């Protein structure tokens, strides 16, 4: 079992980021459902997830760059903050980015002391305080009963924690303080009280602090505990029409000097509300709600160089539906060969590169490229479930009807795509495609990189592993014989069609050998073979 870090090292920061992303992914829908402030657009959970996703990718890039060595804490925490800054979505995501930046300013300090040691518990207390104060400064008009209040309560509780404790004790105090403050938000902000919910941004921040506690203590609070205090379901969140605000949300990254940003704050504050400007050192993330989106962008041009400009109309129905096709399929594929195959079948594809799964932003872009009123999304990877769900929710806020079919492998996606009929009613098409995917068992072959324990026994470096439905079931010496054993086990439960997706570099004799194997032992089973091109697995197998 891996050792649980009890201090603030690079591994602890990485674990914190990973746990936070998982927590927000699991709780995204719940947080979206209670989002009534500052705009009741139901996307706070999605925005927080996408912001943390960008932070997580930046952290993983640092570890990849260091190779087998462990990076410095400063490099990792700065990367986490920078990733959140450039990927921040919405009001809540922008504030979260500033909270992480505030923490990074303290946690990036070098260790001090006679032997390079430092009181990490004291460091964490200071980091939480810096985070809360810097977030308040970033918001033009701070409002109590929001995630700002929750962040301050976390810092207060951390500072009040009894002396002598370590980082886990400080993190637990901050988490408990945040939970207590969250439950009080409906009494502090009228719109929350009327809707009967806690603040959605504060609810997301509780997840982030729960992940910090989990990273430092090994005791990740359960989702039910984290969500305690969520007072109403989505259907109960009726909002007073008088609470409606400006028509547009404008977000952009900005390269500008501090003096220019100070002037920009004043101008944007006069144009709208929900103004949050975060960052520093020449790079800023600007968020504002306005009725004149063009004026908000022009203000950025006068201040410096705005880019990655995103303008969202809160009334998504304003999209010109007549320019859209009725229905499209968006599929994640593991290699160029399947990308061509799926594109030929009419799908918009997203290439999942080995070791680099697509981010939710890439899926959002693909759905937009499909330009359809209705979209069926096939992630084709169990690890992409939260990413795909966030992308689907983001596009629903833009007025696109999105159905996510939880395909766990590319061969399940192929099975679903094979029965896709755009002429059917949307719900009927989704049901048929889901059924086809669900009845397709999947397997893949992989090459072991090192000696390891598996569910099929001990493997050595260079062994070929046969994974059935995600678990190692066969350990073999070569691709062909291992694949035969996998097919034997899969077909023992029956089947009508075997799909083989052969990767680049696999000997040309493998596919004919497997076709002959199936034909000789299972006369009623057909086999189809596709060239997968460059993909992580040398062979993908599906049995329908």
Short mmCIF file of C-alpha atoms in Angstrom, two decimals:
data_model
loop_
_atom_site.label_atom_id
_atom_site.label_comp_id
_atom_site.label_asym_id
_atom_site.label_seq_id
_atom_site.Cartn_x
_atom_site.Cartn_y
_atom_site.Cartn_z
CA UNK A 1 0.00 0.00 0.00
CA UNK A 2 1.43 3.45 -0.91
CA UNK A 3 2.55 5.60 1.98
CA UNK A 4 0.15 8.42 2.84
CA UNK A 5 2.01 11.74 2.85
CA UNK A 6 1.55 13.65 6.09
CA UNK A 7 3.32 16.82 5.02
CA UNK A 8 3.18 19.22 2.12
CA UNK A 9 5.44 17.63 -0.45
CA UNK A 10 4.99 17.37 -4.22
CA UNK A 11 3.25 13.99 -3.98
CA UNK A 12 0.74 15.38 -1.47
CA UNK A 13 -0.10 18.26 -3.80
CA UNK A 14 -0.53 15.85 -6.72
CA UNK A 15 -2.78 13.60 -4.63
CA UNK A 16 -4.81 16.60 -3.47
CA UNK A 17 -5.39 17.70 -7.05
CA UNK A 18 -6.38 14.20 -8.17
CA UNK A 19 -8.79 13.65 -5.27
CA UNK A 20 -10.35 17.06 -5.79
CA UNK A 21 -10.96 16.32 -9.46
CA UNK A 22 -12.57 12.98 -8.61
CA UNK A 23 -14.77 14.55 -5.93
CA UNK A 24 -15.98 17.35 -8.19
CA UNK A 25 -16.61 14.85 -10.95
CA UNK A 26 -18.76 12.73 -8.65
CA UNK A 27 -20.65 15.70 -7.19
CA UNK A 28 -20.85 17.84 -10.34
CA UNK A 29 -24.54 17.22 -11.02
CA UNK A 30 -25.53 17.88 -7.40
CA UNK A 31 -23.61 21.17 -7.40
CA UNK A 32 -25.05 22.20 -10.79
CA UNK A 33 -28.54 21.51 -9.47
CA UNK A 34 -28.26 24.01 -6.59
CA UNK A 35 -26.62 26.79 -8.63
CA UNK A 36 -28.84 29.87 -8.23
CA UNK A 37 -26.26 32.62 -7.59
CA UNK A 38 -25.02 34.84 -9.16
CA UNK A 39 -26.90 33.45 -12.20
CA UNK A 40 -29.20 30.42 -12.03
CA UNK A 41 -27.57 28.77 -15.05
CA UNK A 42 -26.88 25.37 -13.44
CA UNK A 43 -23.21 25.10 -14.32
CA UNK A 44 -21.19 25.78 -11.15
CA UNK A 45 -20.24 22.13 -10.64
CA UNK A 46 -19.26 21.79 -14.28
CA UNK A 47 -17.19 24.98 -14.18
CA UNK A 48 -15.36 23.93 -11.03
CA UNK A 49 -14.64 20.50 -12.50
CA UNK A 50 -13.26 21.94 -15.74
CA UNK A 51 -11.09 24.41 -13.80
CA UNK A 52 -9.63 21.62 -11.63
CA UNK A 53 -9.20 19.44 -14.72
CA UNK A 54 -6.91 22.09 -16.22
CA UNK A 55 -5.01 22.31 -12.92
CA UNK A 56 -4.62 18.52 -12.80
CA UNK A 57 -3.25 18.37 -16.33
CA UNK A 58 -0.66 21.01 -15.46
CA UNK A 59 0.41 19.05 -12.37
CA UNK A 60 0.76 15.81 -14.32
CA UNK A 61 2.84 17.61 -16.95
CA UNK A 62 5.35 18.61 -14.23
CA UNK A 63 5.69 15.02 -13.02
CA UNK A 64 6.11 13.83 -16.61
CA UNK A 65 8.82 16.42 -17.18
CA UNK A 66 10.78 15.22 -14.14
CA UNK A 67 10.69 11.60 -15.33
CA UNK A 68 11.64 9.19 -12.55
CA UNK A 69 12.61 12.00 -10.16
CA UNK A 70 10.18 13.68 -7.77
CA UNK A 71 9.61 17.36 -8.58
CA UNK A 72 9.88 20.18 -6.09
CA UNK A 73 6.76 21.17 -4.19
CA UNK A 74 7.08 24.71 -5.51
CA UNK A 75 6.99 23.59 -9.15
CA UNK A 76 3.93 21.42 -8.58
CA UNK A 77 1.84 23.92 -6.60
CA UNK A 78 2.69 26.71 -9.06
CA UNK A 79 1.65 24.45 -11.93
CA UNK A 80 -1.63 23.65 -10.17
CA UNK A 81 -2.39 27.34 -9.72
CA UNK A 82 -1.33 28.26 -13.26
CA UNK A 83 -3.36 25.44 -14.78
CA UNK A 84 -6.43 26.61 -12.87
CA UNK A 85 -5.82 30.20 -13.99
CA UNK A 86 -5.65 29.45 -17.70
CA UNK A 87 -8.50 26.94 -17.56
CA UNK A 88 -10.87 28.76 -15.19
CA UNK A 89 -14.54 28.57 -16.15
CA UNK A 90 -17.32 30.73 -14.82
CA UNK A 91 -17.50 32.88 -11.72
CA UNK A 92 -16.81 30.00 -9.33
CA UNK A 93 -13.93 28.57 -11.35
CA UNK A 94 -12.28 31.98 -11.55
CA UNK A 95 -12.51 32.43 -7.78
CA UNK A 96 -11.16 28.90 -7.25
CA UNK A 97 -8.19 29.78 -9.45
CA UNK A 98 -7.41 32.75 -7.23
CA UNK A 99 -7.76 30.64 -4.08
CA UNK A 100 -5.19 28.22 -5.49
CA UNK A 101 -2.93 31.07 -6.53
CA UNK A 102 -3.06 32.48 -3.01
CA UNK A 103 -2.12 29.10 -1.56
CA UNK A 104 0.68 28.68 -4.07
CA UNK A 105 2.25 31.99 -3.08
CA UNK A 106 2.83 30.54 0.39
CA UNK A 107 3.37 26.86 -0.37
CA UNK A 108 5.99 27.67 -3.01
CA UNK A 109 8.21 29.21 -0.35
CA UNK A 110 11.44 27.25 0.14
CA UNK A 111 11.85 25.15 3.27
CA UNK A 112 13.64 27.03 6.02
CA UNK A 113 15.45 26.06 9.19
CA UNK A 114 18.84 24.70 10.22
CA UNK A 115 18.39 21.52 8.18
CA UNK A 116 15.96 22.73 5.55
CA UNK A 117 12.99 21.82 7.69
CA UNK A 118 9.82 23.87 8.01
CA UNK A 119 6.67 23.77 10.11
CA UNK A 120 4.34 22.56 7.38
CA UNK A 121 1.27 22.91 9.58
CA UNK A 122 1.99 26.62 10.07
CA UNK A 123 2.70 26.93 6.36
CA UNK A 124 -0.69 25.42 5.54
CA UNK A 125 -2.47 27.80 7.92
CA UNK A 126 -0.82 30.78 6.23
CA UNK A 127 -1.65 29.39 2.79
CA UNK A 128 -5.35 29.05 3.63
CA UNK A 129 -5.42 32.60 4.98
CA UNK A 130 -3.63 33.98 1.90
CA UNK A 131 -6.06 32.12 -0.35
CA UNK A 132 -9.13 33.62 1.33
CA UNK A 133 -7.79 37.18 1.45
CA UNK A 134 -6.57 37.15 -2.17
CA UNK A 135 -9.93 35.84 -3.39
CA UNK A 136 -11.75 38.66 -1.63
CA UNK A 137 -9.42 41.17 -3.28
CA UNK A 138 -10.07 39.64 -6.73
CA UNK A 139 -13.86 40.09 -6.52
CA UNK A 140 -15.06 43.61 -7.26
CA UNK A 141 -17.99 43.46 -4.83
CA UNK A 142 -17.61 40.56 -2.38
CA UNK A 143 -20.87 39.06 -1.12
CA UNK A 144 -21.27 37.04 2.05
CA UNK A 145 -22.94 33.65 1.85
CA UNK A 146 -20.75 32.60 -1.09
CA UNK A 147 -17.59 30.54 -1.53
CA UNK A 148 -15.66 33.58 -0.26
CA UNK A 149 -17.37 33.17 3.11
CA UNK A 150 -16.66 29.44 3.11
CA UNK A 151 -12.98 30.04 2.29
CA UNK A 152 -12.63 32.55 5.12
CA UNK A 153 -14.29 30.16 7.58
CA UNK A 154 -11.85 27.44 6.55
CA UNK A 155 -8.90 29.74 7.21
CA UNK A 156 -10.36 30.85 10.55
CA UNK A 157 -10.87 27.25 11.68
CA UNK A 158 -7.36 26.27 10.59
CA UNK A 159 -5.85 29.11 12.63
CA UNK A 160 -7.98 28.19 15.64
CA UNK A 161 -6.88 24.56 15.56
CA UNK A 162 -4.99 23.56 18.70
CA UNK A 163 -1.21 23.97 18.45
CA UNK A 164 0.95 20.91 18.15
CA UNK A 165 -1.04 19.24 15.41
CA UNK A 166 0.32 18.46 11.97
CA UNK A 167 -0.98 19.11 8.47
CA UNK A 168 -3.75 16.49 8.69
CA UNK A 169 -5.19 18.19 11.77
CA UNK A 170 -5.04 21.62 10.12
CA UNK A 171 -6.70 20.26 6.97
CA UNK A 172 -9.47 18.61 9.02
CA UNK A 173 -10.14 21.83 10.92
CA UNK A 174 -10.35 23.77 7.64
CA UNK A 175 -12.70 21.20 6.13
CA UNK A 176 -15.00 21.14 9.15
CA UNK A 177 -15.00 24.94 9.32
CA UNK A 178 -15.97 25.11 5.66
CA UNK A 179 -18.82 22.62 6.13
CA UNK A 180 -20.20 24.61 9.04
CA UNK A 181 -20.03 27.85 7.08
CA UNK A 182 -21.67 26.24 4.06
CA UNK A 183 -24.74 25.25 6.10
CA UNK A 184 -25.14 28.89 7.16
CA UNK A 185 -25.07 30.39 3.64
CA UNK A 186 -28.88 30.32 3.06
CA UNK A 187 -29.28 32.69 6.01
CA UNK A 188 -26.65 35.07 4.63
CA UNK A 189 -27.76 35.38 1.00
CA UNK A 190 -31.47 35.95 0.31
CA UNK A 191 -31.55 34.20 -3.07
CA UNK A 192 -30.22 31.01 -1.46
CA UNK A 193 -32.77 31.19 1.32
CA UNK A 194 -35.65 31.61 -1.13
CA UNK A 195 -34.47 28.65 -3.20
CA UNK A 196 -33.72 26.54 -0.13
CA UNK A 197 -30.15 25.67 -1.09
CA UNK A 198 -26.62 26.25 0.11
CA UNK A 199 -24.16 28.15 -2.07
CA UNK A 200 -23.04 26.00 -5.01
CA UNK A 201 -19.54 27.49 -5.18
CA UNK A 202 -19.06 26.95 -1.45
CA UNK A 203 -20.29 23.38 -1.85
CA UNK A 204 -17.59 22.82 -4.48
CA UNK A 205 -14.95 24.35 -2.24
CA UNK A 206 -15.90 21.85 0.48
CA UNK A 207 -15.01 19.11 -2.02
CA UNK A 208 -11.61 20.72 -2.65
CA UNK A 209 -10.88 20.96 1.08
CA UNK A 210 -12.10 17.39 1.62
CA UNK A 211 -9.56 16.32 -0.99
CA UNK A 212 -6.82 18.23 0.84
CA UNK A 213 -7.75 16.34 4.00
CA UNK A 214 -7.75 13.06 2.09
CA UNK A 215 -4.33 13.75 0.59
CA UNK A 216 -2.76 14.58 3.95
CA UNK A 217 -4.48 12.02 6.18
CA UNK A 218 -5.55 9.20 3.87
CA UNK A 219 -9.16 9.68 5.07
CA UNK A 220 -11.20 11.12 2.21
CA UNK A 221 -14.64 12.19 3.51
CA UNK A 222 -17.49 10.34 1.80
CA UNK A 223 -19.69 12.10 -0.74
CA UNK A 224 -22.70 11.95 1.59
CA UNK A 225 -20.75 13.76 4.31
CA UNK A 226 -19.39 16.37 1.90
CA UNK A 227 -22.90 17.05 0.61
CA UNK A 228 -24.48 17.42 4.05
CA UNK A 229 -26.25 20.76 4.09
CA UNK A 230 -27.51 20.67 0.51
CA UNK A 231 -31.08 21.61 1.31
CA UNK A 232 -33.09 21.18 -1.88
CA UNK A 233 -33.27 19.26 -5.09
CA UNK A 234 -32.92 20.93 -8.47
CA UNK A 235 -36.69 20.97 -9.01
CA UNK A 236 -37.12 23.00 -5.82
CA UNK A 237 -34.70 25.75 -6.84
CA UNK A 238 -37.23 28.35 -7.90
CA UNK A 239 -35.60 31.73 -8.39
CA UNK A 240 -37.23 35.11 -8.26
CA UNK A 241 -37.30 36.68 -11.75
CA UNK A 242 -36.00 39.90 -10.23
CA UNK A 243 -32.72 38.09 -9.58
CA UNK A 244 -32.01 37.89 -13.33
CA UNK A 245 -28.84 39.72 -14.30
CA UNK A 246 -27.00 40.76 -17.47
CA UNK A 247 -27.36 38.79 -20.68
CA UNK A 248 -23.76 37.70 -21.30
CA UNK A 249 -20.86 36.09 -19.47
CA UNK A 250 -17.49 37.23 -20.82
CA UNK A 251 -14.24 35.46 -19.90
CA UNK A 252 -10.78 35.92 -21.34
CA UNK A 253 -7.12 35.56 -20.52
CA UNK A 254 -5.26 38.85 -20.58
CA UNK A 255 -1.60 39.74 -20.87
CA UNK A 256 -1.30 43.17 -19.26
CA UNK A 257 0.60 45.24 -16.73
CA UNK A 258 -0.73 45.74 -13.21
CA UNK A 259 -1.53 49.41 -13.83
CA UNK A 260 -3.60 48.60 -16.91
CA UNK A 261 -5.51 45.91 -15.02
CA UNK A 262 -6.41 48.38 -12.28
CA UNK A 263 -7.98 50.65 -14.92
CA UNK A 264 -9.69 47.65 -16.51
CA UNK A 265 -11.34 46.72 -13.22
CA UNK A 266 -12.86 50.19 -12.95
CA UNK A 267 -14.19 50.14 -16.50
CA UNK A 268 -15.65 46.62 -16.33
CA UNK A 269 -17.23 47.34 -12.95
CA UNK A 270 -19.21 50.12 -14.62
CA UNK A 271 -20.33 47.80 -17.43
CA UNK A 272 -21.78 44.92 -15.43
CA UNK A 273 -21.53 42.73 -12.36
CA UNK A 274 -19.95 39.50 -11.03
CA UNK A 275 -16.57 40.99 -11.89
CA UNK A 276 -13.62 38.81 -10.89
CA UNK A 277 -10.08 39.49 -12.07
CA UNK A 278 -7.47 36.99 -10.93
CA UNK A 279 -3.82 36.31 -11.64
CA UNK A 280 -0.69 38.41 -11.64
CA UNK A 281 2.83 38.60 -13.03
CA UNK A 282 1.48 39.81 -16.37
CA UNK A 283 -1.17 37.09 -16.89
CA UNK A 284 -4.77 37.52 -15.76
CA UNK A 285 -8.12 35.80 -16.07
CA UNK A 286 -11.02 38.20 -16.45
CA UNK A 287 -14.65 37.27 -15.74
CA UNK A 288 -17.66 39.58 -15.89
CA UNK A 289 -21.42 39.52 -16.58
CA UNK A 290 -22.51 42.30 -18.95
CA UNK A 291 -25.21 43.28 -21.42
CA UNK A 292 -22.62 44.66 -23.88
CA UNK A 293 -20.15 41.83 -24.50
CA UNK A 294 -18.31 43.81 -27.18
CA UNK A 295 -17.54 46.64 -24.77
CA UNK A 296 -16.12 44.15 -22.25
CA UNK A 297 -13.76 42.73 -24.87
CA UNK A 298 -12.78 46.20 -26.11
CA UNK A 299 -11.84 47.12 -22.55
CA UNK A 300 -9.50 44.14 -22.52
CA UNK A 301 -7.94 45.21 -25.82
CA UNK A 302 -7.22 48.65 -24.39
CA UNK A 303 -5.60 47.08 -21.30
CA UNK A 304 -3.40 44.57 -23.10
CA UNK A 305 -3.75 41.40 -25.20
CA UNK A 306 -6.91 39.40 -24.52
CA UNK A 307 -7.15 35.85 -25.88
CA UNK A 308 -9.14 32.64 -25.34
CA UNK A 309 -12.20 34.87 -25.33
CA UNK A 310 -15.42 33.05 -24.37
CA UNK A 311 -18.79 34.79 -24.57
CA UNK A 312 -21.83 32.89 -23.33
CA UNK A 313 -25.38 34.10 -23.82
CA UNK A 314 -27.37 33.08 -20.76
CA UNK A 315 -30.38 32.53 -23.03
CA UNK A 316 -28.92 29.64 -24.99
CA UNK A 317 -32.06 29.38 -27.10
CA UNK A 318 -30.80 32.36 -29.09
CA UNK A 319 -28.63 29.98 -31.15
CA UNK A 320 -29.76 29.79 -34.77
CA UNK A 321 -31.23 26.29 -34.82
CA UNK A 322 -31.96 26.43 -38.53
CA UNK A 323 -28.23 26.31 -39.25
CA UNK A 324 -27.77 23.09 -37.30
CA UNK A 325 -28.19 19.51 -38.40
CA UNK A 326 -30.65 17.47 -36.38
CA UNK A 327 -28.39 14.84 -34.85
CA UNK A 328 -24.72 13.88 -34.61
CA UNK A 329 -22.51 11.34 -32.87
CA UNK A 330 -19.25 12.38 -31.18
CA UNK A 331 -16.84 9.54 -30.39
CA UNK A 332 -13.47 9.34 -28.64
CA UNK A 333 -11.20 6.92 -30.50
CA UNK A 334 -7.81 5.46 -29.50
CA UNK A 335 -6.10 5.58 -32.91
CA UNK A 336 -6.10 7.08 -36.39
CA UNK A 337 -7.51 3.94 -37.97
CA UNK A 338 -10.66 4.00 -35.88
CA UNK A 339 -10.90 7.77 -36.34
CA UNK A 340 -11.17 7.26 -40.10
CA UNK A 341 -13.63 4.40 -39.64
CA UNK A 342 -15.92 6.36 -37.31
CA UNK A 343 -15.69 9.50 -39.41
CA UNK A 344 -16.70 7.43 -42.43
CA UNK A 345 -19.78 6.36 -40.48
CA UNK A 346 -20.66 10.01 -39.91
CA UNK A 347 -19.26 10.57 -36.42
CA UNK A 348 -17.24 13.53 -35.24
CA UNK A 349 -14.13 12.08 -33.61
CA UNK A 350 -11.77 13.07 -30.82
CA UNK A 351 -8.40 11.31 -30.86
CA UNK A 352 -7.33 9.90 -27.50
CA UNK A 353 -3.56 9.81 -27.60
CA UNK A 354 -1.72 7.15 -25.52
CA UNK A 355 -1.22 8.56 -22.03
CA UNK A 356 -3.01 11.81 -22.95
CA UNK A 357 -6.78 11.42 -22.56
CA UNK A 358 -8.80 14.27 -24.02
CA UNK A 359 -9.92 17.01 -21.66
CA UNK A 360 -13.54 18.06 -21.35
CA UNK A 361 -12.74 21.19 -23.35
CA UNK A 362 -11.73 19.03 -26.32
CA UNK A 363 -15.03 17.16 -26.10
CA UNK A 364 -16.92 20.46 -25.90
CA UNK A 365 -15.11 21.68 -29.02
CA UNK A 366 -15.97 18.44 -30.86
CA UNK A 367 -19.66 18.75 -29.93
CA UNK A 368 -19.64 22.33 -31.19
CA UNK A 369 -17.97 21.22 -34.43
CA UNK A 370 -20.74 18.65 -34.93
CA UNK A 371 -23.16 21.62 -34.95
CA UNK A 372 -26.26 19.58 -34.21
CA UNK A 373 -29.37 20.09 -32.12
CA UNK A 374 -28.96 16.58 -30.70
CA UNK A 375 -25.66 14.86 -29.94
CA UNK A 376 -24.89 11.34 -28.78
CA UNK A 377 -21.53 11.22 -26.99
CA UNK A 378 -19.46 8.01 -26.89
CA UNK A 379 -16.46 8.38 -24.51
CA UNK A 380 -15.25 4.79 -25.18
CA UNK A 381 -13.18 4.78 -21.99
CA UNK A 382 -14.31 4.16 -18.40
CA UNK A 383 -11.82 6.75 -17.13
CA UNK A 384 -13.49 9.49 -19.19
CA UNK A 385 -16.89 9.23 -17.49
CA UNK A 386 -16.53 12.44 -15.45
CA UNK A 387 -14.81 14.31 -18.29
CA UNK A 388 -17.55 13.37 -20.76
CA UNK A 389 -20.30 14.20 -18.27
CA UNK A 390 -18.84 17.67 -17.71
CA UNK A 391 -18.63 18.30 -21.45
CA UNK A 392 -22.21 17.12 -21.94
CA UNK A 393 -23.48 19.41 -19.18
CA UNK A 394 -21.55 22.36 -20.59
CA UNK A 395 -23.19 21.90 -24.00
CA UNK A 396 -26.64 21.49 -22.48
CA UNK A 397 -26.27 25.00 -21.07
CA UNK A 398 -25.72 26.12 -24.68
CA UNK A 399 -29.01 24.58 -25.77
CA UNK A 400 -27.73 21.31 -27.27
CA UNK A 401 -29.53 18.11 -26.33
CA UNK A 402 -26.75 15.69 -25.36
CA UNK A 403 -27.07 12.02 -24.45
CA UNK A 404 -24.02 10.37 -22.90
CA UNK A 405 -23.78 6.63 -23.54
CA UNK A 406 -21.26 5.22 -21.02
CA UNK A 407 -19.20 3.15 -23.45
CA UNK A 408 -16.14 1.75 -21.69
CA UNK A 409 -14.12 0.68 -24.76
CA UNK A 410 -13.77 1.54 -28.44
CA UNK A 411 -15.37 -1.74 -29.55
CA UNK A 412 -18.49 -0.85 -27.56
CA UNK A 413 -18.55 2.47 -29.38
CA UNK A 414 -18.30 0.69 -32.72
CA UNK A 415 -21.22 -1.55 -31.77
CA UNK A 416 -23.29 1.48 -30.79
CA UNK A 417 -22.39 3.37 -33.95
CA UNK A 418 -23.36 0.37 -36.09
CA UNK A 419 -27.01 0.59 -34.98
CA UNK A 420 -27.23 4.40 -35.06
CA UNK A 421 -30.18 5.61 -37.17
CA UNK A 422 -30.61 9.41 -37.35
CA UNK A 423 -34.16 9.02 -38.67
CA UNK A 424 -35.35 7.46 -35.41
CA UNK A 425 -36.63 9.49 -32.51
CA UNK A 426 -33.74 10.66 -30.36
CA UNK A 427 -34.69 8.60 -27.31
CA UNK A 428 -35.20 5.46 -29.39
CA UNK A 429 -31.82 5.91 -31.05
CA UNK A 430 -30.10 6.36 -27.67
CA UNK A 431 -31.79 3.26 -26.26
CA UNK A 432 -30.78 1.13 -29.26
CA UNK A 433 -27.18 2.33 -29.19
CA UNK A 434 -26.95 1.85 -25.43
CA UNK A 435 -28.26 -1.70 -25.72
CA UNK A 436 -25.73 -2.53 -28.47
CA UNK A 437 -22.87 -1.20 -26.35
CA UNK A 438 -24.03 -2.97 -23.21
CA UNK A 439 -24.20 -6.38 -24.92
CA UNK A 440 -20.66 -6.06 -26.28
CA UNK A 441 -17.96 -7.57 -24.08
CA UNK A 442 -14.57 -5.98 -24.56
CA UNK A 443 -10.95 -6.97 -24.16
CA UNK A 444 -7.56 -5.59 -25.02
CA UNK A 445 -3.97 -6.76 -25.05
CA UNK A 446 -1.17 -4.85 -23.38
CA UNK A 447 2.55 -5.43 -22.84
CA UNK A 448 3.76 -5.42 -19.23
CA UNK A 449 6.39 -2.77 -18.54
CA UNK A 450 7.64 -4.31 -15.28
CA UNK A 451 7.13 -7.22 -12.91
CA UNK A 452 3.79 -6.82 -11.17
CA UNK A 453 0.99 -8.57 -9.34
CA UNK A 454 -2.18 -8.97 -11.41
CA UNK A 455 -5.52 -10.71 -10.93
CA UNK A 456 -4.15 -13.52 -13.14
CA UNK A 457 -0.87 -13.92 -11.24
CA UNK A 458 2.59 -12.38 -11.41
CA UNK A 459 3.67 -10.96 -14.77
CA UNK A 460 7.17 -10.12 -15.92
CA UNK A 461 8.34 -7.22 -18.06
CA UNK A 462 7.57 -8.03 -21.68
CA UNK A 463 4.69 -10.41 -20.97
CA UNK A 464 1.53 -9.93 -23.00
CA UNK A 465 -1.51 -9.28 -20.80
CA UNK A 466 -5.05 -10.05 -21.86
CA UNK A 467 -7.58 -7.79 -20.12
CA UNK A 468 -11.24 -8.79 -20.26
CA UNK A 469 -13.75 -6.13 -19.20
CA UNK A 470 -10.88 -4.18 -17.65
CA UNK A 471 -9.32 -6.96 -15.54
CA UNK A 472 -6.18 -8.97 -16.34
CA UNK A 473 -7.40 -12.47 -17.19
CA UNK A 474 -4.53 -13.95 -19.22
CA UNK A 475 -0.73 -13.68 -19.11
CA UNK A 476 0.97 -14.89 -22.28
CA UNK A 477 4.21 -14.84 -24.22
CA UNK A 478 3.01 -13.34 -27.54
CA UNK A 479 0.08 -11.46 -29.02
CA UNK A 480 -1.43 -14.26 -31.09
CA UNK A 481 -1.53 -17.02 -28.47
CA UNK A 482 -2.68 -14.64 -25.74
CA UNK A 483 -5.46 -13.36 -27.99
CA UNK A 484 -6.59 -16.93 -28.70
CA UNK A 485 -6.90 -17.64 -25.00
CA UNK A 486 -8.83 -14.41 -24.49
CA UNK A 487 -11.20 -15.29 -27.33
CA UNK A 488 -11.69 -18.78 -25.92
CA UNK A 489 -12.82 -17.35 -22.59
CA UNK A 490 -15.02 -14.66 -24.08
CA UNK A 491 -16.77 -16.97 -26.56
CA UNK A 492 -17.43 -19.58 -23.88
CA UNK A 493 -20.37 -17.39 -22.87
CA UNK A 494 -21.61 -17.20 -26.47
CA UNK A 495 -21.45 -14.59 -29.18
CA UNK A 496 -22.39 -13.79 -32.76
CA UNK A 497 -19.74 -11.34 -33.90
CA UNK A 498 -16.06 -10.85 -33.04
CA UNK A 499 -14.48 -7.47 -33.74
CA UNK A 500 -10.68 -7.20 -33.91
CA UNK A 501 -8.94 -3.81 -34.01
CA UNK A 502 -5.28 -4.42 -34.84
CA UNK A 503 -2.71 -1.82 -33.84
CA UNK A 504 0.33 -0.63 -35.73
CA UNK A 505 3.33 -2.95 -35.46
CA UNK A 506 1.36 -6.15 -34.87
CA UNK A 507 2.58 -8.91 -37.26
CA UNK A 508 0.41 -9.30 -40.36
CA UNK A 509 -0.13 -12.98 -39.57
CA UNK A 510 -1.98 -12.31 -36.32
CA UNK A 511 -5.37 -11.24 -37.71
CA UNK A 512 -5.70 -14.16 -40.20
CA UNK A 513 -4.67 -16.58 -37.45
CA UNK A 514 -7.35 -15.26 -35.11
CA UNK A 515 -9.97 -15.29 -37.85
CA UNK A 516 -9.15 -18.94 -38.53
CA UNK A 517 -9.26 -19.71 -34.81
CA UNK A 518 -12.79 -18.35 -34.49
CA UNK A 519 -13.99 -19.94 -37.73
CA UNK A 520 -12.72 -23.42 -36.79
CA UNK A 521 -14.15 -23.47 -33.25
CA UNK A 522 -17.28 -21.34 -33.58
CA UNK A 523 -18.94 -21.86 -36.94
CA UNK A 524 -21.82 -19.49 -36.25
CA UNK A 525 -19.62 -16.56 -35.22
CA UNK A 526 -18.52 -13.94 -37.75
CA UNK A 527 -15.29 -11.94 -37.48
CA UNK A 528 -14.52 -8.41 -38.70
CA UNK A 529 -11.04 -6.89 -38.66
CA UNK A 530 -10.15 -3.20 -38.61
CA UNK A 531 -6.75 -1.51 -38.80
CA UNK A 532 -6.41 0.66 -35.72
CA UNK A 533 -3.17 2.40 -36.66
CA UNK A 534 -1.16 3.93 -33.84
CA UNK A 535 -2.96 3.11 -30.60
CA UNK A 536 -1.97 2.25 -27.02
CA UNK A 537 -3.11 -1.39 -27.22
CA UNK A 538 -1.73 -3.76 -29.86
CA UNK A 539 -5.12 -5.44 -30.13
CA UNK A 540 -8.71 -4.57 -29.16
CA UNK A 541 -11.35 -7.32 -29.09
CA UNK A 542 -15.12 -7.11 -28.97
CA UNK A 543 -17.65 -9.92 -28.75
CA UNK A 544 -21.34 -9.22 -29.45
#
